[in-house]
XYZ file of C-alpha atoms in Angstrom:
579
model
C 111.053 127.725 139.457
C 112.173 126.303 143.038
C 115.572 128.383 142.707
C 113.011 131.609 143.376
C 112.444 130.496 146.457
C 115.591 130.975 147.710
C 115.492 134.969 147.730
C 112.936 134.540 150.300
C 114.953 132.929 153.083
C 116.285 136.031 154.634
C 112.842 136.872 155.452
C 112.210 134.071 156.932
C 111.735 135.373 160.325
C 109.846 137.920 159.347
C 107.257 135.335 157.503
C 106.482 133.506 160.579
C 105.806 136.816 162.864
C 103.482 137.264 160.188
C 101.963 133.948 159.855
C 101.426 134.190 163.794
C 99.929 137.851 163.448
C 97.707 135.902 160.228
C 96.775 133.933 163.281
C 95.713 136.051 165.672
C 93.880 138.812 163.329
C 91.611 135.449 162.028
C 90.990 134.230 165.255
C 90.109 137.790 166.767
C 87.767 138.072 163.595
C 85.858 134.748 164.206
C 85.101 135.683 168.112
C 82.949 139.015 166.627
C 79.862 136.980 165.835
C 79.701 135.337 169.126
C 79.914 138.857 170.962
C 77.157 140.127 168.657
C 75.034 136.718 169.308
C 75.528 137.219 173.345
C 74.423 140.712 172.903
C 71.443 139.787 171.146
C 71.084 137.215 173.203
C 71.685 137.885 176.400
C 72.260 141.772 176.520
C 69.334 142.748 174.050
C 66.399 140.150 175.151
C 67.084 140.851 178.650
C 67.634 144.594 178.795
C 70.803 143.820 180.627
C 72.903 146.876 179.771
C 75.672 145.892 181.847
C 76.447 142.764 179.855
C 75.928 144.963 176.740
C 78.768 147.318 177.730
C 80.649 144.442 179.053
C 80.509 142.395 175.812
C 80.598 145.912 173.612
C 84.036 146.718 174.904
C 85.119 143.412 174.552
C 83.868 143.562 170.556
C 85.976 147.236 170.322
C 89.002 145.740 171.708
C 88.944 142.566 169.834
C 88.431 144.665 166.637
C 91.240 146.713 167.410
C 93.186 144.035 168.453
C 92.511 142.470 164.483
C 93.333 146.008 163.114
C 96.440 146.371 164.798
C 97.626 143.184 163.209
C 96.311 143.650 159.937
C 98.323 146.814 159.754
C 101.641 145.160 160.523
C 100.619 142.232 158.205
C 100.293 144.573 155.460
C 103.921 146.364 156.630
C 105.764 142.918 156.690
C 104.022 141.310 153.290
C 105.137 144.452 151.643
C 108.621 144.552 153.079
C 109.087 140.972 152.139
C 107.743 141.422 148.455
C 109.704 144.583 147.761
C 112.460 143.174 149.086
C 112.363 140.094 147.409
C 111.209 141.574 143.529
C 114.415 143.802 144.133
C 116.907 140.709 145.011
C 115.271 139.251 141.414
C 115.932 141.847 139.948
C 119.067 142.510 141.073
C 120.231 139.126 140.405
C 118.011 139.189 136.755
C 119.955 142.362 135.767
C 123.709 140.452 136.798
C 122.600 137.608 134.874
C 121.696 139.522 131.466
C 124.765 141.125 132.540
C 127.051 138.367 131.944
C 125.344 137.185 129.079
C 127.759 136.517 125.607
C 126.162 137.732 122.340
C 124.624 134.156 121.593
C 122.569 134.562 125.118
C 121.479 137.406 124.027
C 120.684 135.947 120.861
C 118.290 133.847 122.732
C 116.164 136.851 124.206
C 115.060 139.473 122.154
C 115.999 142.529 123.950
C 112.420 143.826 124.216
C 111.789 140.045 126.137
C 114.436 141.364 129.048
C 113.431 144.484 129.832
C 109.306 142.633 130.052
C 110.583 139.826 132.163
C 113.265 142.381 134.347
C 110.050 145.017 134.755
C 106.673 143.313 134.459
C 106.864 139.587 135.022
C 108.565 140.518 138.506
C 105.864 143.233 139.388
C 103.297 140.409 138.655
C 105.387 137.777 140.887
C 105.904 140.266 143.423
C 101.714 141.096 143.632
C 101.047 137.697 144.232
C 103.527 137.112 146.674
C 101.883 139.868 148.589
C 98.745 139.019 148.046
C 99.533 135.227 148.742
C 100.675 136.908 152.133
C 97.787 138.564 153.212
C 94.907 136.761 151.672
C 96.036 132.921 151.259
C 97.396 132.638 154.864
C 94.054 134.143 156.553
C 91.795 132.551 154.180
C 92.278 128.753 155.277
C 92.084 129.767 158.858
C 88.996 132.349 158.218
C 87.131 129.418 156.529
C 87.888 126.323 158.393
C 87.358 127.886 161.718
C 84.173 130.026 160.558
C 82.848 126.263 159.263
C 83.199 124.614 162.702
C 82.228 128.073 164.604
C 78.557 127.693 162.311
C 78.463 124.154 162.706
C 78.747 124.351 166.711
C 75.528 127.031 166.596
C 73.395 125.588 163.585
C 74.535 122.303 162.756
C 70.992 122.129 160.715
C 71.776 125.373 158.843
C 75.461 124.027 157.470
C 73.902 122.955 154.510
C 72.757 126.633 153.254
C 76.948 127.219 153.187
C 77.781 123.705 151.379
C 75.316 124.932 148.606
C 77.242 127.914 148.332
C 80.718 127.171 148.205
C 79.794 124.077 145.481
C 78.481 127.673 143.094
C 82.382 129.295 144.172
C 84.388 126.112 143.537
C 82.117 125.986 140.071
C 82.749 129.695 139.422
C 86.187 128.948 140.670
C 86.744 126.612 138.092
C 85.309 128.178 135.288
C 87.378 131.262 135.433
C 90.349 128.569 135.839
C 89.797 126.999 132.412
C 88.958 129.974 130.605
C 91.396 133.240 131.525
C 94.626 131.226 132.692
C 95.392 129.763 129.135
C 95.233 133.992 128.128
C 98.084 134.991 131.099
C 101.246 133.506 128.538
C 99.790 134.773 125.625
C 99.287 138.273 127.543
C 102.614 138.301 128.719
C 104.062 137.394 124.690
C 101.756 140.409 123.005
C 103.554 142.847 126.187
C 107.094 141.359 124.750
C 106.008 142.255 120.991
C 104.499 145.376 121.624
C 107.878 146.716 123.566
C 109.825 145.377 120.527
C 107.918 146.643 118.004
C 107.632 150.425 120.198
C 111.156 150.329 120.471
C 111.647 149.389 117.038
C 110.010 152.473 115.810
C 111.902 154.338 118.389
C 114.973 153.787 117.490
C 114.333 153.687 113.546
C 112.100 156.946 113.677
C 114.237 158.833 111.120
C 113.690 155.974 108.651
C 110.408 155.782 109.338
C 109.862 159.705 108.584
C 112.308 159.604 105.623
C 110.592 156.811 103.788
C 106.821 157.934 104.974
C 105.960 154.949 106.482
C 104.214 156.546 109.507
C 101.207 155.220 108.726
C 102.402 152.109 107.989
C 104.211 151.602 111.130
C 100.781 153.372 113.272
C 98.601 150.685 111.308
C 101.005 147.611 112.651
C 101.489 148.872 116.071
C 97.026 149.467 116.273
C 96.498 145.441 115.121
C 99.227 144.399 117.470
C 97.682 146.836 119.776
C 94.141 145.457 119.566
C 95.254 142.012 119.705
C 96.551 142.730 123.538
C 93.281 144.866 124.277
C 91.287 142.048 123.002
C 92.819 139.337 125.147
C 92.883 142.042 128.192
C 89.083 142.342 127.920
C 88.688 138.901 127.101
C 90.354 138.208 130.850
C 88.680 141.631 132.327
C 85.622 140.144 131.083
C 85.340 136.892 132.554
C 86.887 138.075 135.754
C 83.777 140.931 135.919
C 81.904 138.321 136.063
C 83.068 137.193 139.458
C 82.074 140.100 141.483
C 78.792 140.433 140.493
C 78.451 136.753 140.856
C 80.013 136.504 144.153
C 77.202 138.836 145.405
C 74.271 137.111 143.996
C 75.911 134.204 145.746
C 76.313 136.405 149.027
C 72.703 138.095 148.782
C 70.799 134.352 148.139
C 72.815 132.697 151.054
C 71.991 135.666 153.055
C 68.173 135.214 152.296
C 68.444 131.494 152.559
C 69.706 131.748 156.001
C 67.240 134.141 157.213
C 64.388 132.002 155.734
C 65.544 128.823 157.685
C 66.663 131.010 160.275
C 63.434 132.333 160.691
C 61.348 129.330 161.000
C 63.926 127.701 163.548
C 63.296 130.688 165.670
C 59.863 130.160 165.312
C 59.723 126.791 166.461
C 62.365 127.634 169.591
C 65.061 126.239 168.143
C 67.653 128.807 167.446
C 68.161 132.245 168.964
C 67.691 135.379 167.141
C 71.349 135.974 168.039
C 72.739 132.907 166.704
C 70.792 133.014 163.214
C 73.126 136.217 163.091
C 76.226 134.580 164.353
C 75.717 131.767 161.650
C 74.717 134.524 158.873
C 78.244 136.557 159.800
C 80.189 133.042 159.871
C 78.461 131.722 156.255
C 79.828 135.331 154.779
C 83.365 134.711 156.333
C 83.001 131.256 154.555
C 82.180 133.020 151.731
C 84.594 136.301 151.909
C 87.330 132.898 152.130
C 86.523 131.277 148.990
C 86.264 134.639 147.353
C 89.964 135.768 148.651
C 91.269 132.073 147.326
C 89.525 132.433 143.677
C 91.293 135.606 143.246
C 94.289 133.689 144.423
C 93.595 130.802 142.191
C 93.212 133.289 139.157
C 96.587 135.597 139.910
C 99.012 132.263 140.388
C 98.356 131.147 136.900
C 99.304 134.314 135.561
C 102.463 134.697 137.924
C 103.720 131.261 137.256
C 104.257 132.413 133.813
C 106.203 135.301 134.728
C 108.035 132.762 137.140
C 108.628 130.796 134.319
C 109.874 133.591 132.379
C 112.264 134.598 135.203
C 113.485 131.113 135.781
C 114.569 130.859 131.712
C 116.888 133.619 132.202
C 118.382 132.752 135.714
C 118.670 129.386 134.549
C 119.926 129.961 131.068
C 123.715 128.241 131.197
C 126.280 131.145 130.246
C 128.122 129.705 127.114
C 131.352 131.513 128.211
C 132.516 131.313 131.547
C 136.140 132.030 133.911
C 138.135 129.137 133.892
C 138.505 127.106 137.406
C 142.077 128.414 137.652
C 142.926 131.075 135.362
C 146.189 131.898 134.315
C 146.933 135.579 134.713
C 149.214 138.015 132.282
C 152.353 139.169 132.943
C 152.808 142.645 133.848
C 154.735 143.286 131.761
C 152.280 141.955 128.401
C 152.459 144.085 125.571
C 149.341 142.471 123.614
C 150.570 139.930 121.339
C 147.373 138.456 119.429
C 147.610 135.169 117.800
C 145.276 133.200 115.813
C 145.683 129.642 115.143
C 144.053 127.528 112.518
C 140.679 129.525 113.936
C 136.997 128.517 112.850
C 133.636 129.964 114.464
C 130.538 128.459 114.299
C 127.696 130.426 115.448
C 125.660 128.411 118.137
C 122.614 126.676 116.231
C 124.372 127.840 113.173
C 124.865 124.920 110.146
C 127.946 126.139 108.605
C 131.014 128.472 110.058
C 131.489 131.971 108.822
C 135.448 131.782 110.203
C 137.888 128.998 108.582
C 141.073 128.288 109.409
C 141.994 131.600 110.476
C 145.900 131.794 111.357
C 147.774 135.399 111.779
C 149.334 137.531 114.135
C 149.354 140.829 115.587
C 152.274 142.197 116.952
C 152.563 144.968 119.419
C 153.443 148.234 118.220
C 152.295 147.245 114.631
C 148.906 147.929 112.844
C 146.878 145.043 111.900
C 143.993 145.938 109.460
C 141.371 143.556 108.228
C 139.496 144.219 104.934
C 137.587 142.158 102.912
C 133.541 142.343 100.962
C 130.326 142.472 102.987
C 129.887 139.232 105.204
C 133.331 138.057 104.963
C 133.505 137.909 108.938
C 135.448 141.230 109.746
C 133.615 142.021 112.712
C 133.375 138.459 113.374
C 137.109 137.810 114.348
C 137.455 141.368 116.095
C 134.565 139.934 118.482
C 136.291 137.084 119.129
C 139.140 138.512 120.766
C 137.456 140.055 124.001
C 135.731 136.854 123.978
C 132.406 138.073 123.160
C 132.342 134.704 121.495
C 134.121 131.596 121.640
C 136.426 130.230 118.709
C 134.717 126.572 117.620
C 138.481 125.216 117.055
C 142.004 126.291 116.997
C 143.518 128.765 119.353
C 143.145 132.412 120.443
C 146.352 133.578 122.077
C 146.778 136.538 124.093
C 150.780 137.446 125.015
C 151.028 133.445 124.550
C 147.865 132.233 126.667
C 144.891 131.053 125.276
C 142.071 133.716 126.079
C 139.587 130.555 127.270
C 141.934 130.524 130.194
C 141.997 133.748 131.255
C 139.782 135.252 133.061
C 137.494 137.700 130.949
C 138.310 140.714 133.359
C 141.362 140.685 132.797
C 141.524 139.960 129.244
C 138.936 143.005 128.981
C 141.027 145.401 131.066
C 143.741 145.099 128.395
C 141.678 145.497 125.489
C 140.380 148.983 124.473
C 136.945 148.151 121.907
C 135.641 151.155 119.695
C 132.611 149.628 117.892
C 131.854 150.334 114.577
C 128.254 151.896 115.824
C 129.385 154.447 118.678
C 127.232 153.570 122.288
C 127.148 156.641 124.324
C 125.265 156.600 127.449
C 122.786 159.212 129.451
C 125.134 161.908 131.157
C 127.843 164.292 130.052
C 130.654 164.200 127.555
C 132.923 163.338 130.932
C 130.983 160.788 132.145
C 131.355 158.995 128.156
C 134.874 159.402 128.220
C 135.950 158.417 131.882
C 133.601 155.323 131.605
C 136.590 152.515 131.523
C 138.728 154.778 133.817
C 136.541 157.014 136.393
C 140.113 157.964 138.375
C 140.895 159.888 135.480
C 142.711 163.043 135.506
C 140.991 165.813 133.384
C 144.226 166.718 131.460
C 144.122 162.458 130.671
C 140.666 163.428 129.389
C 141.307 166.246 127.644
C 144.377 164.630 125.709
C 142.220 161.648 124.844
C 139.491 164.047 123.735
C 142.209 166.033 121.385
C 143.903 162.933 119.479
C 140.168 161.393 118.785
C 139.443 164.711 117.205
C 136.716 165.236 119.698
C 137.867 168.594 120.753
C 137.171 169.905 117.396
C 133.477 170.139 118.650
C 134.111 169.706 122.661
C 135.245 173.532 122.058
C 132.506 175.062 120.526
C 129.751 173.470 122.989
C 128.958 176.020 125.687
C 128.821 173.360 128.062
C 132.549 171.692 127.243
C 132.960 168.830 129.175
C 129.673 169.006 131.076
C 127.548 168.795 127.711
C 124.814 166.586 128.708
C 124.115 163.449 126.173
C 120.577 162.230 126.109
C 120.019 158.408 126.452
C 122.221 156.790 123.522
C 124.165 159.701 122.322
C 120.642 160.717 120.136
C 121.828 164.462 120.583
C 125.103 164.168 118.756
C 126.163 163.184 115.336
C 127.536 159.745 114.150
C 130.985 160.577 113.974
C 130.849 162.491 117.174
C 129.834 159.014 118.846
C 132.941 157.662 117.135
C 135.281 160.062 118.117
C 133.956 160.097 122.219
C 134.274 156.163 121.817
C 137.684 156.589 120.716
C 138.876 158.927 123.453
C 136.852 156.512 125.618
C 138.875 153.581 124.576
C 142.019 155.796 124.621
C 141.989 156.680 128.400
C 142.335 153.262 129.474
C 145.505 152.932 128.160
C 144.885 149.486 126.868
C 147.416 147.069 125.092
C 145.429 146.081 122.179
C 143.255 148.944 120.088
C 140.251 147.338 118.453
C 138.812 149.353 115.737
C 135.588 147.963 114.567
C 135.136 149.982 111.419
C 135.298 152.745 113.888
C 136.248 155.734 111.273
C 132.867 155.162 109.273
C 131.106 158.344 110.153
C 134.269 160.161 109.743
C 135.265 162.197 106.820
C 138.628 161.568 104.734
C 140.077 164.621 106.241
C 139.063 163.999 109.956
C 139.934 160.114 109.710
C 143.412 160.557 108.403
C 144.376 163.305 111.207
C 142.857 161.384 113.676
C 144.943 158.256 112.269
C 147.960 160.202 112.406
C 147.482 161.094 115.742
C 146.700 157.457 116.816
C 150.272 156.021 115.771
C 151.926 158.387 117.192
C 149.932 157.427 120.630
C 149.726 153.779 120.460
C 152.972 152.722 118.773
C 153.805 150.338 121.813
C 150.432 148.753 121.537
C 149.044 146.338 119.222
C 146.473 147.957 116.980
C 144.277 146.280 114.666
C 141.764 147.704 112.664
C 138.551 146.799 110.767
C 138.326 148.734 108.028
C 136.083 149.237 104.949
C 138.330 151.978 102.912
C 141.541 151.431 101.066
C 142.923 154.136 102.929
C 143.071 153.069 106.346
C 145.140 150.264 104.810
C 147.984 151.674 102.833
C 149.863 152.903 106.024
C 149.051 149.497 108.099
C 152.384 146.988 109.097
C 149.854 144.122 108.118
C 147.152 144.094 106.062
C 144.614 140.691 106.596
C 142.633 140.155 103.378
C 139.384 138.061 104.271
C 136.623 136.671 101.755
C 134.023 134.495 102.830
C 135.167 133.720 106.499
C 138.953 132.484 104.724
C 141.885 134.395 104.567
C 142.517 135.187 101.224
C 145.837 137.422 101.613
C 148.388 138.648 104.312
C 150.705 141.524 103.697
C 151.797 145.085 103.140
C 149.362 146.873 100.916
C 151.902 147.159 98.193
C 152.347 143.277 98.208
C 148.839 142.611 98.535
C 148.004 144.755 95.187
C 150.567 142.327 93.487
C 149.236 139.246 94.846
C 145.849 139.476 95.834
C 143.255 139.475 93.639
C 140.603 139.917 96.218
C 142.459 142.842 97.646
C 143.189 144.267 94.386
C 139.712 144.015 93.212
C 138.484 145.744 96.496
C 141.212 148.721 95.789
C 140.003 149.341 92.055
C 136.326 150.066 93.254
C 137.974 152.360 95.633
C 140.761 154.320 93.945
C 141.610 154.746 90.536
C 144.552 152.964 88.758
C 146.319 156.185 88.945
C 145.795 156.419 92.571
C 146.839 152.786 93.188
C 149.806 153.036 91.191
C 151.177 156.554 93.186
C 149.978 154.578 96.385
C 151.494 151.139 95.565
């Protein structure tokens, strides 16, 4: 919570102008009632109208005096808030940034975008209002005391009664909304999960008819937030009305005393309104320091909730003193005697993994449903870190590199294609923005993307909508390819990234590939029989252990696993032309 504090040193100047404005603005405000009592006084009783004009332009200049600095308070406590919710979330943003997969484990993604979005708009409202209102309300309150005490020292009991009601009201709102704020801010994080859910799954949703289904969930989650909103709305309505009931009785109170002190000569008519303006200040200070008591609460939750993920320790960081690749690297991968664990996990899904990939060779990995394909593909840009044994890259272990420039040498097609919001460009010259357009158009035309590039009116320029939703599955697979492609990388991974492709498509595009990257190391995660046959090396996995390592015509020999995997694939006719 403390390391918040830090983002706002650079304003620090700028805090103590307006601290000394704060100053100045309070004490302007608290010299009003004793112009209006001397007017009363000794303007209005005595039909002086000199002193009346006298004291009348002093009141206007004082006022505008306490406007002037009001108005620059307000500039320089929103200056420092903005500037300070945008450092956070600058620095928030960097931070989920760098995250590894088993951060991000940690935070639901729906959590993120709630504590990057609203739990900084909540921290940076009470740091402005903490600005404006707790800064003058100390001052306003201590200084209006003394001022009533010096005029009506028998009157000061009328405000004592008054603020014991606020500190009770005070503390009663305390006890009852505060414990809502977390729970608040938790219903916010479900209900963006569960809208983005439904988002994202829409076409599910329609195909299976589960509209209303989905409409009745999201209405109970959605009346569980509205109830604990007007549970809070609720008690803090009570304040106002409250706080004027308070205001009105003091009021009366004071001219009832008031009144019978004037009538016995001792107290001015003037002063009875000096002390009535200084009991409201009094009032108007304890009022501005409730609402303060009630916001904090709720912001030290978000605080909280920013703290977690500035705080969180990054599970895979640069080494003190990387070693660097040679230039001249061609992207030998070796595994040795590999196991993964998944953090909090009880058992590993990788054992003992040990093979190699050689440059200018294609590696393929196959193997059933949860036999940790994907798994060992991720481990290579480091996305996560092996639990024992080695991960070599051109003979340095990739925990001592620095994850730059590991990354820059690795081109990643996921098996689910990620476009982002722009053009077809944009999605292709991601990894390389210097890009020549006849770089992009040759990455475009061995992906296969051309094949529909052509026959957009657009071309190049095509806009996509926010995660590719405007073009087709394999579309996003072939744009990731030529994305991956105009990098130039020295290791292709394929992450079951011909899925969405048909036969026909998939083997051209294959075809293509070799021919493109037959100085770099390829390996490939692959689901069909067919993207095997043609690999160099063909790694056979079955629950996280490696089962088999060969050609495809060795494997069907000795593999049973492998063999097994081909027959629900191909017939025996087909494997025995192909093997």
């Amino acid at each position: 919570m403390i390391k918040l504090f830090k983002y706002l040193k650079p304003y620090i100047l700028q805090i103590i102008i307006l601290i000394g404005l704060t100053y100045v603005q309070v004490m302007a405000s608290l010299r009003l009632p004793d112009y209006m009592a001397n007017i009363i006084n000794k303007g209005i009783i005595a039909k002086d109208l000199d002193f009346i004009w006298a004291t009348g332009l002093k009141m206007l200049g004082v006022t505008a005096l306490s406007a002037i600095c009001a108005v620059i308070n307000g500039y320089l406590a929103s200056k420092i808030g903005s500037g300070f919710s945008k450092t956070v979330r600058r620095d928030v943003f960097s931070k989920v940034e760098s995250f590894s997969l088993a951060e991000f484990n940690k935070f639901s993604t729906a959590s993120l975008i709630t504590r990057s979005t609203n739990d900084i708009q909540q921290i940076q409202m009470v740091l402005i209002m903490a600005m404006r209102v707790v800064l003058a309300a100390p001052i306003m309150g201590i200084g209006a005391v003394q001022k009533a005490y010096t005029i009506a020292p028998s009157m000061t009991w009328i405000m004592a009664i008054a603020v014991g009601v606020l500190t009770t009201l005070i503390i009663f709102l305390f006890v009852f909304a505060v414990p809502k704020f977390e729970l608040m801010q938790k219903l916010i994080d479900k209900l963006n999960l569960f809208t983005r859910q439904n988002l994202t799954g829409i076409r599910v949703i329609r195909a299976f008819n589960r509209q209303k289904y989905e409409a009745e969930n999201f209405d109970e989650l959605n009346k569980q937030l509205s109830k604990v909103h007007l549970f809070v709305n609720r008690v803090l309505g009570m304040m106002q009305p409250v706080m004027m009931f308070v205001f009105n009785m003091t009021t009366i109170l004071i001219v009832w005393v008031g009144a019978h002190l004037i009538e016995e000569n001792n107290l001015y008519i003037g002063d009875m309104m000096a002390f009535m303006q200084y009991a409201m200040q009094v009032i108007m200070s304890f009022l501005m320091i409730s609402i303060i008591f009630i916001i904090v609460p709720r912001a030290s939750v978000s605080i909280r909730r920013i703290s977690e993920v500035l705080d969180t320790k990054l599970s895979i960081l640069d080494p003190k003193n990387p070693k660097k690749l040679k230039e001249k690297a061609k992207g030998l991968v070796e595994f040795k005697n590999v196991t993964f664990k998944y953090p909090d996990a009880d058992v590993p899904v990788l054992y003992n993994i040990s093979f190699t990939a050689k440059p200018g060779e294609t590696t393929a990995i196959i193997g059933g449903t949860g036999s940790g394909k994907s798994t060992v593909v991720n481990l290579i840009p480091r996305f996560f870190d092996v639990t024992s044994g080695q991960l070599l890259v051109d003979g340095i272990n990739v925990k001592d590199m620095k994850q730059k420039d590991l990354r820059k040498r690795i081109g990643y097609i996921p098996q689910k294609g990620v476009l982002f919001s722009g053009t077809i460009e944009s999605n292709i010259k991601y990894g390389n923005p210097q890009a020549t357009d006849e770089e992009m158009e040759k990455a475009a035309r061995i992906s296969q993307s051309i094949e529909f590039i052509s026959k957009l009116e657009e071309k190049y320029n095509y806009p996509i909508a926010q995660g590719g939703t405007n073009v087709s599955g394999g579309q996003k697979q072939r744009l990731s390819i030529a994305r991956a492609m105009l990098i130039n990388p020295d290791i292709y991974i394929f992450d079951d990234s011909f899925s969405a492709l048909d036969f026909k498509t998939s083997s051209k595009l294959y075809r293509d590939l070799r021919k493109e990257t037959k100085d770099a190391t390829v390996i490939i995660v692959a689901q069909r029989i067919g993207m095997t046959i043609n690999a160099d090396q063909v790694v056979v996995l079955d629950e996280g252990r490696i089962v088999g390592v060969g050609k495809h015509k060795d494997l069907l020999k000795t593999c049973k696993v492998y063999r097994e995997i081909a027959l629900s694939q191909l017939s025996q006719k087909e494997i025995e032309e192909n093997g």
